[in-house]
PDB file of C-alpha atoms in Angstrom:
ATOM      1  CA  UNK A 126     -39.809 -50.953 -66.087  1.00 84.00           C
ATOM      2  CA  UNK A 127     -37.008 -50.144 -68.663  1.00 86.00           C
ATOM      3  CA  UNK A 128     -38.774 -46.246 -69.030  1.00 87.00           C
ATOM      4  CA  UNK A 129     -38.030 -45.920 -65.040  1.00 89.00           C
ATOM      5  CA  UNK A 130     -34.395 -47.385 -65.712  1.00 90.00           C
ATOM      6  CA  UNK A 131     -33.360 -44.993 -68.430  1.00 90.00           C
ATOM      7  CA  UNK A 132     -35.102 -42.329 -66.014  1.00 91.00           C
ATOM      8  CA  UNK A 133     -32.756 -43.143 -63.308  1.00 92.00           C
ATOM      9  CA  UNK A 134     -29.900 -43.138 -65.473  1.00 94.00           C
ATOM     10  CA  UNK A 135     -30.672 -39.817 -67.262  1.00 93.00           C
ATOM     11  CA  UNK A 136     -31.097 -38.206 -63.409  1.00 94.00           C
ATOM     12  CA  UNK A 137     -28.028 -40.246 -62.406  1.00 95.00           C
ATOM     13  CA  UNK A 138     -25.893 -38.716 -65.225  1.00 96.00           C
ATOM     14  CA  UNK A 139     -27.756 -34.956 -65.131  1.00 95.00           C
ATOM     15  CA  UNK A 140     -26.710 -34.699 -61.087  1.00 96.00           C
ATOM     16  CA  UNK A 141     -23.090 -35.786 -62.234  1.00 97.00           C
ATOM     17  CA  UNK A 142     -22.172 -33.819 -64.960  1.00 97.00           C
ATOM     18  CA  UNK A 143     -24.376 -30.559 -63.426  1.00 97.00           C
ATOM     19  CA  UNK A 144     -22.074 -30.599 -60.235  1.00 98.00           C
ATOM     20  CA  UNK A 145     -19.281 -30.663 -62.434  1.00 98.00           C
ATOM     21  CA  UNK A 146     -20.473 -28.201 -64.552  1.00 98.00           C
ATOM     22  CA  UNK A 147     -21.197 -26.178 -61.341  1.00 98.00           C
ATOM     23  CA  UNK A 148     -17.991 -26.563 -60.033  1.00 97.00           C
ATOM     24  CA  UNK A 149     -16.203 -25.606 -62.835  1.00 98.00           C
ATOM     25  CA  UNK A 150     -17.798 -22.218 -62.774  1.00 98.00           C
ATOM     26  CA  UNK A 151     -16.842 -21.869 -59.202  1.00 97.00           C
ATOM     27  CA  UNK A 152     -13.289 -22.826 -60.016  1.00 96.00           C
ATOM     28  CA  UNK A 153     -12.849 -20.099 -62.403  1.00 96.00           C
ATOM     29  CA  UNK A 154     -14.419 -17.853 -59.812  1.00 95.00           C
ATOM     30  CA  UNK A 155     -12.479 -18.800 -57.326  1.00 93.00           C
ATOM     31  CA  UNK A 156      -9.295 -18.305 -59.605  1.00 90.00           C
ATOM     32  CA  UNK A 157     -10.475 -14.980 -60.698  1.00 92.00           C
ATOM     33  CA  UNK A 158     -11.318 -13.708 -57.061  1.00 93.00           C
ATOM     34  CA  UNK A 159      -8.046 -14.795 -55.836  1.00 92.00           C
ATOM     35  CA  UNK A 160      -6.172 -11.490 -55.278  1.00 92.00           C
ATOM     36  CA  UNK A 161      -9.164  -9.705 -53.731  1.00 94.00           C
ATOM     37  CA  UNK A 162      -9.791 -12.935 -51.010  1.00 93.00           C
ATOM     38  CA  UNK A 163      -6.148 -12.870 -50.431  1.00 94.00           C
ATOM     39  CA  UNK A 164      -6.272  -9.489 -49.641  1.00 94.00           C
ATOM     40  CA  UNK A 165      -8.851  -9.719 -47.596  1.00 95.00           C
ATOM     41  CA  UNK A 166      -7.371 -12.446 -45.652  1.00 95.00           C
ATOM     42  CA  UNK A 167      -4.848 -10.289 -45.116  1.00 96.00           C
ATOM     43  CA  UNK A 168      -1.996 -12.356 -46.487  1.00 96.00           C
ATOM     44  CA  UNK A 169       1.311 -10.641 -46.830  1.00 96.00           C
ATOM     45  CA  UNK A 170       2.673  -9.663 -50.439  1.00 93.00           C
ATOM     46  CA  UNK A 171       5.757 -12.029 -49.965  1.00 95.00           C
ATOM     47  CA  UNK A 172       3.645 -15.265 -49.745  1.00 94.00           C
ATOM     48  CA  UNK A 173       0.862 -14.263 -51.990  1.00 94.00           C
ATOM     49  CA  UNK A 174       1.923 -15.508 -55.227  1.00 94.00           C
ATOM     50  CA  UNK A 175       2.776 -19.066 -53.738  1.00 94.00           C
ATOM     51  CA  UNK A 176      -0.515 -18.992 -51.862  1.00 93.00           C
ATOM     52  CA  UNK A 177      -2.224 -17.756 -55.476  1.00 93.00           C
ATOM     53  CA  UNK A 178      -0.679 -20.514 -56.893  1.00 93.00           C
ATOM     54  CA  UNK A 179      -2.046 -23.125 -54.490  1.00 94.00           C
ATOM     55  CA  UNK A 180      -5.710 -21.528 -54.707  1.00 93.00           C
ATOM     56  CA  UNK A 181      -5.267 -21.734 -58.598  1.00 93.00           C
ATOM     57  CA  UNK A 182      -3.933 -25.216 -58.897  1.00 94.00           C
ATOM     58  CA  UNK A 183      -6.832 -26.636 -56.224  1.00 95.00           C
ATOM     59  CA  UNK A 184      -9.209 -24.819 -58.083  1.00 95.00           C
ATOM     60  CA  UNK A 185      -8.812 -27.351 -60.826  1.00 96.00           C
ATOM     61  CA  UNK A 186     -10.151 -30.141 -58.770  1.00 97.00           C
ATOM     62  CA  UNK A 187     -13.392 -28.543 -57.812  1.00 97.00           C
ATOM     63  CA  UNK A 188     -15.062 -29.923 -60.705  1.00 98.00           C
ATOM     64  CA  UNK A 189     -13.826 -33.019 -59.944  1.00 98.00           C
ATOM     65  CA  UNK A 190     -15.087 -32.941 -56.127  1.00 98.00           C
ATOM     66  CA  UNK A 191     -18.196 -31.997 -57.039  1.00 98.00           C
ATOM     67  CA  UNK A 192     -19.056 -34.347 -59.533  1.00 98.00           C
ATOM     68  CA  UNK A 193     -18.198 -37.492 -56.960  1.00 98.00           C
ATOM     69  CA  UNK A 194     -20.194 -35.757 -54.350  1.00 98.00           C
ATOM     70  CA  UNK A 195     -23.046 -36.227 -56.457  1.00 98.00           C
ATOM     71  CA  UNK A 196     -21.659 -39.495 -57.821  1.00 98.00           C
ATOM     72  CA  UNK A 197     -21.940 -40.650 -54.331  1.00 98.00           C
ATOM     73  CA  UNK A 198     -25.119 -39.610 -53.739  1.00 97.00           C
ATOM     74  CA  UNK A 199     -26.279 -41.996 -56.875  1.00 97.00           C
ATOM     75  CA  UNK A 200     -24.252 -44.947 -54.856  1.00 97.00           C
ATOM     76  CA  UNK A 201     -26.213 -44.122 -51.998  1.00 97.00           C
ATOM     77  CA  UNK A 202     -30.112 -43.891 -53.821  1.00 95.00           C
ATOM     78  CA  UNK A 203     -28.874 -47.263 -55.031  1.00 95.00           C
ATOM     79  CA  UNK A 204     -28.444 -48.513 -51.893  1.00 97.00           C
ATOM     80  CA  UNK A 205     -25.036 -49.165 -52.147  1.00 97.00           C
ATOM     81  CA  UNK A 206     -22.687 -46.955 -49.217  1.00 96.00           C
ATOM     82  CA  UNK A 207     -19.915 -49.417 -49.186  1.00 97.00           C
ATOM     83  CA  UNK A 208     -18.045 -48.415 -52.561  1.00 97.00           C
ATOM     84  CA  UNK A 209     -18.575 -44.718 -52.154  1.00 98.00           C
ATOM     85  CA  UNK A 210     -16.157 -45.268 -48.897  1.00 98.00           C
ATOM     86  CA  UNK A 211     -14.292 -47.605 -50.932  1.00 97.00           C
ATOM     87  CA  UNK A 212     -13.430 -45.287 -53.572  1.00 97.00           C
ATOM     88  CA  UNK A 213     -12.825 -42.347 -50.947  1.00 98.00           C
ATOM     89  CA  UNK A 214     -10.287 -44.334 -48.704  1.00 98.00           C
ATOM     90  CA  UNK A 215      -8.463 -45.538 -51.774  1.00 98.00           C
ATOM     91  CA  UNK A 216      -8.031 -42.572 -53.719  1.00 98.00           C
ATOM     92  CA  UNK A 217      -7.158 -40.459 -49.794  1.00 98.00           C
ATOM     93  CA  UNK A 218      -4.372 -43.264 -49.775  1.00 98.00           C
ATOM     94  CA  UNK A 219      -3.410 -42.118 -53.375  1.00 98.00           C
ATOM     95  CA  UNK A 220      -3.134 -38.737 -52.971  1.00 98.00           C
ATOM     96  CA  UNK A 221      -1.671 -38.545 -49.443  1.00 97.00           C
ATOM     97  CA  UNK A 222       1.121 -40.851 -51.214  1.00 98.00           C
ATOM     98  CA  UNK A 223       1.276 -38.309 -54.494  1.00 98.00           C
ATOM     99  CA  UNK A 224       1.305 -35.486 -51.259  1.00 97.00           C
ATOM    100  CA  UNK A 225       4.422 -36.686 -49.668  1.00 96.00           C
ATOM    101  CA  UNK A 226       6.041 -37.191 -52.917  1.00 97.00           C
ATOM    102  CA  UNK A 227       5.188 -33.973 -54.581  1.00 97.00           C
ATOM    103  CA  UNK A 228       5.624 -31.612 -51.134  1.00 95.00           C
ATOM    104  CA  UNK A 229       8.386 -33.386 -49.393  1.00 95.00           C
ATOM    105  CA  UNK A 230      12.055 -31.645 -49.454  1.00 94.00           C
ATOM    106  CA  UNK A 231      13.395 -35.221 -49.580  1.00 95.00           C
ATOM    107  CA  UNK A 232      11.330 -35.622 -52.756  1.00 96.00           C
ATOM    108  CA  UNK A 233      10.300 -33.760 -55.677  1.00 97.00           C
ATOM    109  CA  UNK A 234      10.100 -30.313 -53.039  1.00 96.00           C
ATOM    110  CA  UNK A 235       7.722 -28.723 -54.668  1.00 95.00           C
ATOM    111  CA  UNK A 236       6.252 -27.118 -51.768  1.00 94.00           C
ATOM    112  CA  UNK A 237       2.827 -26.136 -51.452  1.00 93.00           C
ATOM    113  CA  UNK A 238       2.047 -25.890 -55.093  1.00 94.00           C
ATOM    114  CA  UNK A 239       2.926 -29.473 -55.353  1.00 96.00           C
ATOM    115  CA  UNK A 240       0.652 -30.196 -52.290  1.00 96.00           C
ATOM    116  CA  UNK A 241      -2.432 -28.757 -54.232  1.00 97.00           C
ATOM    117  CA  UNK A 242      -1.507 -30.510 -57.462  1.00 97.00           C
ATOM    118  CA  UNK A 243      -1.468 -33.698 -55.650  1.00 98.00           C
ATOM    119  CA  UNK A 244      -5.033 -32.517 -53.965  1.00 98.00           C
ATOM    120  CA  UNK A 245      -6.733 -31.794 -57.112  1.00 97.00           C
ATOM    121  CA  UNK A 246      -5.239 -35.015 -59.066  1.00 98.00           C
ATOM    122  CA  UNK A 247      -6.624 -37.426 -56.338  1.00 98.00           C
ATOM    123  CA  UNK A 248      -9.929 -35.381 -56.546  1.00 98.00           C
ATOM    124  CA  UNK A 249      -9.593 -36.157 -60.689  1.00 98.00           C
ATOM    125  CA  UNK A 250      -8.748 -39.851 -59.601  1.00 98.00           C
ATOM    126  CA  UNK A 251     -11.715 -39.788 -57.406  1.00 98.00           C
ATOM    127  CA  UNK A 252     -14.239 -38.618 -60.146  1.00 98.00           C
ATOM    128  CA  UNK A 253     -12.904 -41.344 -62.627  1.00 98.00           C
ATOM    129  CA  UNK A 254     -13.456 -44.137 -59.982  1.00 98.00           C
ATOM    130  CA  UNK A 255     -16.681 -43.216 -59.415  1.00 98.00           C
ATOM    131  CA  UNK A 256     -17.639 -42.639 -63.426  1.00 97.00           C
ATOM    132  CA  UNK A 257     -16.181 -46.170 -64.140  1.00 97.00           C
ATOM    133  CA  UNK A 258     -18.506 -47.611 -61.081  1.00 97.00           C
ATOM    134  CA  UNK A 259     -21.380 -45.936 -62.349  1.00 97.00           C
ATOM    135  CA  UNK A 260     -20.688 -47.100 -65.984  1.00 95.00           C
ATOM    136  CA  UNK A 261     -19.538 -50.562 -65.142  1.00 96.00           C
ATOM    137  CA  UNK A 262     -23.216 -50.863 -62.945  1.00 96.00           C
ATOM    138  CA  UNK A 263     -25.001 -49.294 -65.683  1.00 94.00           C
ATOM    139  CA  UNK A 264     -25.892 -46.173 -63.856  1.00 95.00           C
ATOM    140  CA  UNK A 265     -24.805 -43.448 -66.564  1.00 94.00           C
ATOM    141  CA  UNK A 266     -27.312 -42.504 -69.284  1.00 92.00           C
ATOM    142  CA  UNK A 267     -26.097 -44.076 -73.114  1.00 84.00           C
ATOM    143  CA  UNK A 268     -27.020 -42.838 -76.390  1.00 76.00           C
ATOM    144  CA  UNK A 269     -30.130 -45.303 -76.028  1.00 76.00           C
ATOM    145  CA  UNK A 270     -31.333 -43.250 -73.408  1.00 72.00           C
ATOM    146  CA  UNK A 271     -31.688 -39.990 -74.757  1.00 64.00           C
ATOM    147  CA  UNK A 272     -33.940 -38.715 -77.594  1.00 59.00           C
ATOM    148  CA  UNK A 273     -35.901 -42.108 -78.106  1.00 50.00           C
ATOM    149  CA  UNK A 274     -39.633 -42.139 -77.646  1.00 44.00           C
ATOM    150  CA  UNK A 275     -39.462 -45.060 -75.666  1.00 51.00           C
ATOM    151  CA  UNK A 276     -37.248 -43.897 -72.932  1.00 49.00           C
ATOM    152  CA  UNK A 277     -39.214 -40.507 -72.573  1.00 51.00           C
ATOM    153  CA  UNK A 278     -41.354 -40.562 -68.947  1.00 54.00           C
ATOM    154  CA  UNK A 279     -44.301 -40.666 -68.510  1.00 55.00           C
ATOM    155  CA  UNK A 280     -46.713 -37.647 -67.817  1.00 54.00           C
ATOM    156  CA  UNK A 281     -47.494 -36.589 -64.431  1.00 57.00           C
TER     157      UNK A 281
END
């Protein structure tokens, strides 16, 4: 039972961290290819700088969004479909509030880049919410799960 629990923790940790790193690679690619993508979409040159800033800022949240999706799968795999919905709902509400604060002309008036920043921050907050919950439930690997002979999966 202990070996199975350690394997489950390692699997959950691998899924979320791998998703994060794949998201980071995609984010770098998206940011690097922003100009050719904008040209392909026929974005007018006068709006390209602000759209480029939006794309680059939104790309910052991509690794966190990817990790959150993997974490949601971990929760559902453990039979908990409520906690992920609470995470998405609460952080979504916070994101909407931040979006209004950052982008609205009567508030900070950061416009489209402010909206992108609010969304990226919301994705970071969601990933943190999931990570905290997974850590609290003992679903993430710790140093005890790595390298111990007692925690190695049995051969198949």
